[in-house]
Amino acid sequence: RDLPYLYEHGAHIIVNVCGRSKEDYVEVVERLADEDVDMLEINISCPNVKAGGIAFGQKPEMAEEITKAVKAVAKQPIVTEMAKAVEAGGADGVSLINTLTGMKIDVARKTFALANQTGGMSGPCVKPVAVRMVYQVANAVSIPVLGMGGVQNTEDALEFLMAGATMVAVGTANFFNPYVTSQIIDGLEEYVKKEKLSSIRDIIGCVK
């Protein structure tokens, strides 16, 4: 449904793939094989119903297994999580972080605010954790790292790049500023000129 619109507007397309079993992931990747998609992001934060609900990314051997299964049928580069395990499974890159698990209690009703009791917490509050994890992973694997988590402005993006991310994603900030991604891109260009760099790539992983 969405792909024709994205093609028309010249977007680079990364599709986030999720599922409740290994077969789910493989089916989706197979259906996308002949689409003009730049990259597939395999979301292994999803619960594996066959393993009692544990997330695919909680066990390295499970993360490696699903990465191998997806790589066998994918025609696009694969980006996923659980750094060393998915690198061993053939991943082309890793993306981190996803949301952190949080909880909200409705004090007036004396019960959980969310039906599932817990939910994903995103936004500026997760950025220090995300930057730390990007730094650690970028220094542990040889594949590219896509950093995300609380990016609101150019300075935030620069933090991720200096920590070792080769790409930066913007999520929550789009909800209160639809222009934020373009503004960050402009800011990075200004930074390159100000620092007299040949490319923004010059600062990737510069903090050791």
PDB file of C-alpha atoms in Angstrom:
ATOM      1  CA  ARG A   1       0.000   0.000   0.000  1.00  0.00           C
ATOM      2  CA  ASP A   2       2.691   2.497   0.972  1.00  0.00           C
ATOM      3  CA  LEU A   3       5.441   1.611  -1.491  1.00  0.00           C
ATOM      4  CA  PRO A   4       3.989   3.352  -4.597  1.00  0.00           C
ATOM      5  CA  TYR A   5       3.714   6.638  -2.666  1.00  0.00           C
ATOM      6  CA  LEU A   6       7.316   6.322  -1.465  1.00  0.00           C
ATOM      7  CA  TYR A   7       8.563   5.486  -4.974  1.00  0.00           C
ATOM      8  CA  GLU A   8       6.762   8.539  -6.341  1.00  0.00           C
ATOM      9  CA  HIS A   9       8.467  10.841  -3.853  1.00  0.00           C
ATOM     10  CA  GLY A  10      11.940   9.374  -4.342  1.00  0.00           C
ATOM     11  CA  ALA A  11      12.389   8.110  -0.798  1.00  0.00           C
ATOM     12  CA  HIS A  12      15.039   5.630   0.250  1.00  0.00           C
ATOM     13  CA  ILE A  13      13.037   2.774   1.732  1.00  0.00           C
ATOM     14  CA  ILE A  14      13.895   0.693   4.802  1.00  0.00           C
ATOM     15  CA  VAL A  15      11.151  -1.792   5.699  1.00  0.00           C
ATOM     16  CA  ASN A  16      10.862  -2.916   9.333  1.00  0.00           C
ATOM     17  CA  VAL A  17       9.961  -6.616   9.375  1.00  0.00           C
ATOM     18  CA  CYS A  18       8.443  -8.264  12.431  1.00  0.00           C
ATOM     19  CA  GLY A  19       6.755 -11.565  13.175  1.00  0.00           C
ATOM     20  CA  ARG A  20       5.760 -14.115  15.797  1.00  0.00           C
ATOM     21  CA  SER A  21       7.760 -17.018  14.389  1.00  0.00           C
ATOM     22  CA  LYS A  22      10.750 -17.584  12.116  1.00  0.00           C
ATOM     23  CA  GLU A  23       8.334 -18.543   9.351  1.00  0.00           C
ATOM     24  CA  ASP A  24       6.567 -15.163   9.651  1.00  0.00           C
ATOM     25  CA  TYR A  25       9.810 -13.287   9.022  1.00  0.00           C
ATOM     26  CA  VAL A  26      10.782 -15.456   6.086  1.00  0.00           C
ATOM     27  CA  GLU A  27       7.351 -15.062   4.471  1.00  0.00           C
ATOM     28  CA  VAL A  28       7.463 -11.266   4.675  1.00  0.00           C
ATOM     29  CA  VAL A  29      11.030 -11.097   3.349  1.00  0.00           C
ATOM     30  CA  GLU A  30      10.130 -13.385   0.458  1.00  0.00           C
ATOM     31  CA  ARG A  31       7.159 -11.166  -0.452  1.00  0.00           C
ATOM     32  CA  LEU A  32       9.456  -8.113  -0.463  1.00  0.00           C
ATOM     33  CA  ALA A  33      12.204  -9.790  -2.473  1.00  0.00           C
ATOM     34  CA  ASP A  34      11.192  -8.310  -5.827  1.00  0.00           C
ATOM     35  CA  GLU A  35      10.145  -4.891  -4.496  1.00  0.00           C
ATOM     36  CA  ASP A  36      12.358  -1.845  -5.001  1.00  0.00           C
ATOM     37  CA  VAL A  37      13.300  -1.616  -1.324  1.00  0.00           C
ATOM     38  CA  ASP A  38      16.752  -0.431  -0.219  1.00  0.00           C
ATOM     39  CA  MET A  39      17.063  -2.325   3.033  1.00  0.00           C
ATOM     40  CA  LEU A  40      15.186  -4.645   5.393  1.00  0.00           C
ATOM     41  CA  GLU A  41      15.308  -4.026   9.141  1.00  0.00           C
ATOM     42  CA  ILE A  42      14.587  -7.279  10.980  1.00  0.00           C
ATOM     43  CA  ASN A  43      12.878  -6.420  14.261  1.00  0.00           C
ATOM     44  CA  ILE A  44      13.906  -9.191  16.637  1.00  0.00           C
ATOM     45  CA  SER A  45      12.416  -7.441  19.651  1.00  0.00           C
ATOM     46  CA  CYS A  46       9.193  -9.285  18.793  1.00  0.00           C
ATOM     47  CA  PRO A  47       8.046 -12.186  21.023  1.00  0.00           C
ATOM     48  CA  ASN A  48       8.603 -15.691  19.679  1.00  0.00           C
ATOM     49  CA  VAL A  49       5.348 -17.477  20.463  1.00  0.00           C
ATOM     50  CA  LYS A  50       6.948 -20.873  19.870  1.00  0.00           C
ATOM     51  CA  ALA A  51       9.511 -20.145  22.578  1.00  0.00           C
ATOM     52  CA  GLY A  52       6.955 -19.098  25.171  1.00  0.00           C
ATOM     53  CA  GLY A  53       6.915 -15.402  24.295  1.00  0.00           C
ATOM     54  CA  ILE A  54      10.617 -14.657  24.749  1.00  0.00           C
ATOM     55  CA  ALA A  55      11.856 -12.025  22.302  1.00  0.00           C
ATOM     56  CA  PHE A  56      13.984 -13.314  19.423  1.00  0.00           C
ATOM     57  CA  GLY A  57      16.706 -10.860  20.429  1.00  0.00           C
ATOM     58  CA  GLN A  58      16.994 -12.130  24.004  1.00  0.00           C
ATOM     59  CA  LYS A  59      18.912 -15.254  23.030  1.00  0.00           C
ATOM     60  CA  PRO A  60      21.997 -14.941  20.791  1.00  0.00           C
ATOM     61  CA  GLU A  61      21.472 -18.366  19.222  1.00  0.00           C
ATOM     62  CA  MET A  62      17.874 -17.439  18.315  1.00  0.00           C
ATOM     63  CA  ALA A  63      18.996 -14.122  16.820  1.00  0.00           C
ATOM     64  CA  GLU A  64      21.658 -15.866  14.745  1.00  0.00           C
ATOM     65  CA  GLU A  65      19.203 -18.531  13.561  1.00  0.00           C
ATOM     66  CA  ILE A  66      16.585 -16.071  12.344  1.00  0.00           C
ATOM     67  CA  THR A  67      19.226 -13.899  10.665  1.00  0.00           C
ATOM     68  CA  LYS A  68      20.514 -16.898   8.708  1.00  0.00           C
ATOM     69  CA  ALA A  69      16.968 -17.857   7.682  1.00  0.00           C
ATOM     70  CA  VAL A  70      16.192 -14.343   6.452  1.00  0.00           C
ATOM     71  CA  LYS A  71      19.535 -13.902   4.654  1.00  0.00           C
ATOM     72  CA  ALA A  72      18.841 -17.100   2.715  1.00  0.00           C
ATOM     73  CA  VAL A  73      15.818 -15.533   0.980  1.00  0.00           C
ATOM     74  CA  ALA A  74      16.493 -11.784   1.101  1.00  0.00           C
ATOM     75  CA  LYS A  75      17.690  -9.847  -1.932  1.00  0.00           C
ATOM     76  CA  GLN A  76      18.218  -6.606   0.001  1.00  0.00           C
ATOM     77  CA  PRO A  77      20.785  -5.861   2.738  1.00  0.00           C
ATOM     78  CA  ILE A  78      19.594  -6.945   6.174  1.00  0.00           C
ATOM     79  CA  VAL A  79      19.855  -4.775   9.273  1.00  0.00           C
ATOM     80  CA  THR A  80      19.041  -6.265  12.657  1.00  0.00           C
ATOM     81  CA  GLU A  81      19.954  -6.243  16.348  1.00  0.00           C
ATOM     82  CA  MET A  82      21.911  -8.400  18.878  1.00  0.00           C
ATOM     83  CA  ALA A  83      25.260  -7.370  17.468  1.00  0.00           C
ATOM     84  CA  LYS A  84      27.760 -10.242  17.469  1.00  0.00           C
ATOM     85  CA  ALA A  85      25.199 -13.012  17.050  1.00  0.00           C
ATOM     86  CA  VAL A  86      23.522 -11.458  14.028  1.00  0.00           C
ATOM     87  CA  GLU A  87      26.878 -10.511  12.530  1.00  0.00           C
ATOM     88  CA  ALA A  88      27.743 -14.225  12.728  1.00  0.00           C
ATOM     89  CA  GLY A  89      24.412 -14.975  11.075  1.00  0.00           C
ATOM     90  CA  GLY A  90      25.240 -12.752   8.107  1.00  0.00           C
ATOM     91  CA  ALA A  91      23.565  -9.441   8.968  1.00  0.00           C
ATOM     92  CA  ASP A  92      24.713  -6.487   6.876  1.00  0.00           C
ATOM     93  CA  GLY A  93      24.302  -4.058   9.782  1.00  0.00           C
ATOM     94  CA  VAL A  94      22.736  -3.566  13.214  1.00  0.00           C
ATOM     95  CA  SER A  95      20.211  -0.986  14.411  1.00  0.00           C
ATOM     96  CA  LEU A  96      19.806   0.101  18.020  1.00  0.00           C
ATOM     97  CA  ILE A  97      18.157   0.876  20.234  1.00  0.00           C
ATOM     98  CA  ASN A  98      14.496  -0.036  20.274  1.00  0.00           C
ATOM     99  CA  THR A  99      12.277   1.258  23.073  1.00  0.00           C
ATOM    100  CA  LEU A 100      13.038   0.509  26.712  1.00  0.00           C
ATOM    101  CA  THR A 101      10.371  -1.260  28.762  1.00  0.00           C
ATOM    102  CA  GLY A 102       8.467   1.110  31.048  1.00  0.00           C
ATOM    103  CA  MET A 103       5.364   1.180  33.188  1.00  0.00           C
ATOM    104  CA  LYS A 104       2.724   3.794  34.026  1.00  0.00           C
ATOM    105  CA  ILE A 105       0.223   3.433  36.862  1.00  0.00           C
ATOM    106  CA  ASP A 106      -3.054   5.347  36.849  1.00  0.00           C
ATOM    107  CA  VAL A 107      -3.231   6.529  40.456  1.00  0.00           C
ATOM    108  CA  ALA A 108      -6.870   7.623  40.155  1.00  0.00           C
ATOM    109  CA  ARG A 109      -7.990   4.178  39.002  1.00  0.00           C
ATOM    110  CA  LYS A 110      -5.327   2.321  41.035  1.00  0.00           C
ATOM    111  CA  THR A 111      -4.393   0.171  38.074  1.00  0.00           C
ATOM    112  CA  PHE A 112      -2.064  -0.022  35.094  1.00  0.00           C
ATOM    113  CA  ALA A 113      -2.441   2.746  32.517  1.00  0.00           C
ATOM    114  CA  LEU A 114      -1.600   0.299  29.723  1.00  0.00           C
ATOM    115  CA  ALA A 115      -3.575  -2.849  28.981  1.00  0.00           C
ATOM    116  CA  ASN A 116      -0.369  -4.893  28.743  1.00  0.00           C
ATOM    117  CA  GLN A 117       0.953  -3.442  32.030  1.00  0.00           C
ATOM    118  CA  THR A 118       4.244  -2.428  30.413  1.00  0.00           C
ATOM    119  CA  GLY A 119       5.036  -0.620  27.181  1.00  0.00           C
ATOM    120  CA  GLY A 120       7.844   0.784  25.082  1.00  0.00           C
ATOM    121  CA  MET A 121       9.390   4.035  26.334  1.00  0.00           C
ATOM    122  CA  SER A 122      11.003   6.208  23.682  1.00  0.00           C
ATOM    123  CA  GLY A 123      12.018   9.815  23.171  1.00  0.00           C
ATOM    124  CA  PRO A 124      14.746  12.017  24.712  1.00  0.00           C
ATOM    125  CA  CYS A 125      14.887  10.029  27.961  1.00  0.00           C
ATOM    126  CA  VAL A 126      16.419   6.993  26.243  1.00  0.00           C
ATOM    127  CA  LYS A 127      19.181   8.849  24.383  1.00  0.00           C
ATOM    128  CA  PRO A 128      22.017   8.447  26.923  1.00  0.00           C
ATOM    129  CA  VAL A 129      21.379   4.694  27.012  1.00  0.00           C
ATOM    130  CA  ALA A 130      21.210   4.562  23.218  1.00  0.00           C
ATOM    131  CA  VAL A 131      24.465   6.482  22.732  1.00  0.00           C
ATOM    132  CA  ARG A 132      26.249   4.196  25.207  1.00  0.00           C
ATOM    133  CA  MET A 133      24.982   1.068  23.456  1.00  0.00           C
ATOM    134  CA  VAL A 134      25.865   2.379  19.988  1.00  0.00           C
ATOM    135  CA  TYR A 135      29.398   3.113  21.213  1.00  0.00           C
ATOM    136  CA  GLN A 136      29.788  -0.372  22.676  1.00  0.00           C
ATOM    137  CA  VAL A 137      28.383  -2.159  19.645  1.00  0.00           C
ATOM    138  CA  ALA A 138      30.306  -0.062  17.106  1.00  0.00           C
ATOM    139  CA  ASN A 139      33.489  -1.140  18.861  1.00  0.00           C
ATOM    140  CA  ALA A 140      32.442  -4.801  18.976  1.00  0.00           C
ATOM    141  CA  VAL A 141      31.390  -5.519  15.384  1.00  0.00           C
ATOM    142  CA  SER A 142      32.728  -4.726  11.940  1.00  0.00           C
ATOM    143  CA  ILE A 143      29.330  -4.158  10.274  1.00  0.00           C
ATOM    144  CA  PRO A 144      27.649  -0.713  10.100  1.00  0.00           C
ATOM    145  CA  VAL A 145      25.544   0.567  13.000  1.00  0.00           C
ATOM    146  CA  LEU A 146      22.275   2.476  12.610  1.00  0.00           C
ATOM    147  CA  GLY A 147      21.808   4.569  15.763  1.00  0.00           C
ATOM    148  CA  MET A 148      18.494   5.790  17.116  1.00  0.00           C
ATOM    149  CA  GLY A 149      16.785   6.758  20.340  1.00  0.00           C
ATOM    150  CA  GLY A 150      15.817  10.271  21.385  1.00  0.00           C
ATOM    151  CA  VAL A 151      17.308  12.183  18.443  1.00  0.00           C
ATOM    152  CA  GLN A 152      15.730  15.660  18.410  1.00  0.00           C
ATOM    153  CA  ASN A 153      18.342  17.884  16.785  1.00  0.00           C
ATOM    154  CA  THR A 154      21.705  18.061  15.027  1.00  0.00           C
ATOM    155  CA  GLU A 155      23.699  17.825  18.248  1.00  0.00           C
ATOM    156  CA  ASP A 156      21.929  14.578  19.134  1.00  0.00           C
ATOM    157  CA  ALA A 157      22.718  13.139  15.698  1.00  0.00           C
ATOM    158  CA  LEU A 158      26.354  14.190  16.076  1.00  0.00           C
ATOM    159  CA  GLU A 159      26.576  12.306  19.364  1.00  0.00           C
ATOM    160  CA  PHE A 160      25.500   9.080  17.689  1.00  0.00           C
ATOM    161  CA  LEU A 161      27.908   9.586  14.794  1.00  0.00           C
ATOM    162  CA  MET A 162      30.836  10.338  17.083  1.00  0.00           C
ATOM    163  CA  ALA A 163      29.945   7.230  19.107  1.00  0.00           C
ATOM    164  CA  GLY A 164      30.308   5.140  15.957  1.00  0.00           C
ATOM    165  CA  ALA A 165      26.950   5.110  14.176  1.00  0.00           C
ATOM    166  CA  THR A 166      27.176   5.249  10.393  1.00  0.00           C
ATOM    167  CA  MET A 167      23.520   6.252  10.045  1.00  0.00           C
ATOM    168  CA  VAL A 168      21.044   7.966  12.389  1.00  0.00           C
ATOM    169  CA  ALA A 169      17.280   7.487  12.545  1.00  0.00           C
ATOM    170  CA  VAL A 170      14.747  10.006  13.864  1.00  0.00           C
ATOM    171  CA  GLY A 171      11.511   8.698  15.371  1.00  0.00           C
ATOM    172  CA  THR A 172       9.550  10.352  18.185  1.00  0.00           C
ATOM    173  CA  ALA A 173      10.664  13.890  17.283  1.00  0.00           C
ATOM    174  CA  ASN A 174       8.669  13.676  14.035  1.00  0.00           C
ATOM    175  CA  PHE A 175       5.448  13.743  16.039  1.00  0.00           C
ATOM    176  CA  PHE A 176       6.043  17.263  17.333  1.00  0.00           C
ATOM    177  CA  ASN A 177       8.168  18.589  14.453  1.00  0.00           C
ATOM    178  CA  PRO A 178       7.495  17.067  11.005  1.00  0.00           C
ATOM    179  CA  TYR A 179      10.461  19.009   9.583  1.00  0.00           C
ATOM    180  CA  VAL A 180      13.017  17.749  12.089  1.00  0.00           C
ATOM    181  CA  THR A 181      14.821  15.298   9.776  1.00  0.00           C
ATOM    182  CA  SER A 182      15.412  17.960   7.105  1.00  0.00           C
ATOM    183  CA  GLN A 183      16.571  20.396   9.781  1.00  0.00           C
ATOM    184  CA  ILE A 184      19.050  17.855  11.149  1.00  0.00           C
ATOM    185  CA  ILE A 185      20.415  17.185   7.655  1.00  0.00           C
ATOM    186  CA  ASP A 186      20.892  20.927   7.136  1.00  0.00           C
ATOM    187  CA  GLY A 187      22.563  21.157  10.524  1.00  0.00           C
ATOM    188  CA  LEU A 188      24.986  18.371   9.684  1.00  0.00           C
ATOM    189  CA  GLU A 189      25.899  20.131   6.445  1.00  0.00           C
ATOM    190  CA  GLU A 190      26.574  23.348   8.364  1.00  0.00           C
ATOM    191  CA  TYR A 191      28.694  21.412  10.864  1.00  0.00           C
ATOM    192  CA  VAL A 192      30.822  19.927   8.074  1.00  0.00           C
ATOM    193  CA  LYS A 193      31.476  23.407   6.642  1.00  0.00           C
ATOM    194  CA  LYS A 194      32.174  24.946  10.047  1.00  0.00           C
ATOM    195  CA  GLU A 195      34.639  22.195  11.019  1.00  0.00           C
ATOM    196  CA  LYS A 196      36.184  22.170   7.511  1.00  0.00           C
ATOM    197  CA  LEU A 197      35.578  18.450   7.094  1.00  0.00           C
ATOM    198  CA  SER A 198      35.608  16.684   3.757  1.00  0.00           C
ATOM    199  CA  SER A 199      32.524  14.696   4.795  1.00  0.00           C
ATOM    200  CA  ILE A 200      30.375  13.969   7.842  1.00  0.00           C
ATOM    201  CA  ARG A 201      31.995  10.522   7.707  1.00  0.00           C
ATOM    202  CA  ASP A 202      35.159  12.100   9.104  1.00  0.00           C
ATOM    203  CA  ILE A 203      33.674  12.168  12.613  1.00  0.00           C
ATOM    204  CA  ILE A 204      32.145   8.674  12.685  1.00  0.00           C
ATOM    205  CA  GLY A 205      33.573   6.860  15.701  1.00  0.00           C
ATOM    206  CA  CYS A 206      35.968   9.694  16.503  1.00  0.00           C
ATOM    207  CA  VAL A 207      35.311   9.365  20.243  1.00  0.00           C
ATOM    208  CA  LYS A 208      37.377   6.506  21.708  1.00  0.00           C
TER     209      LYS A 208
END
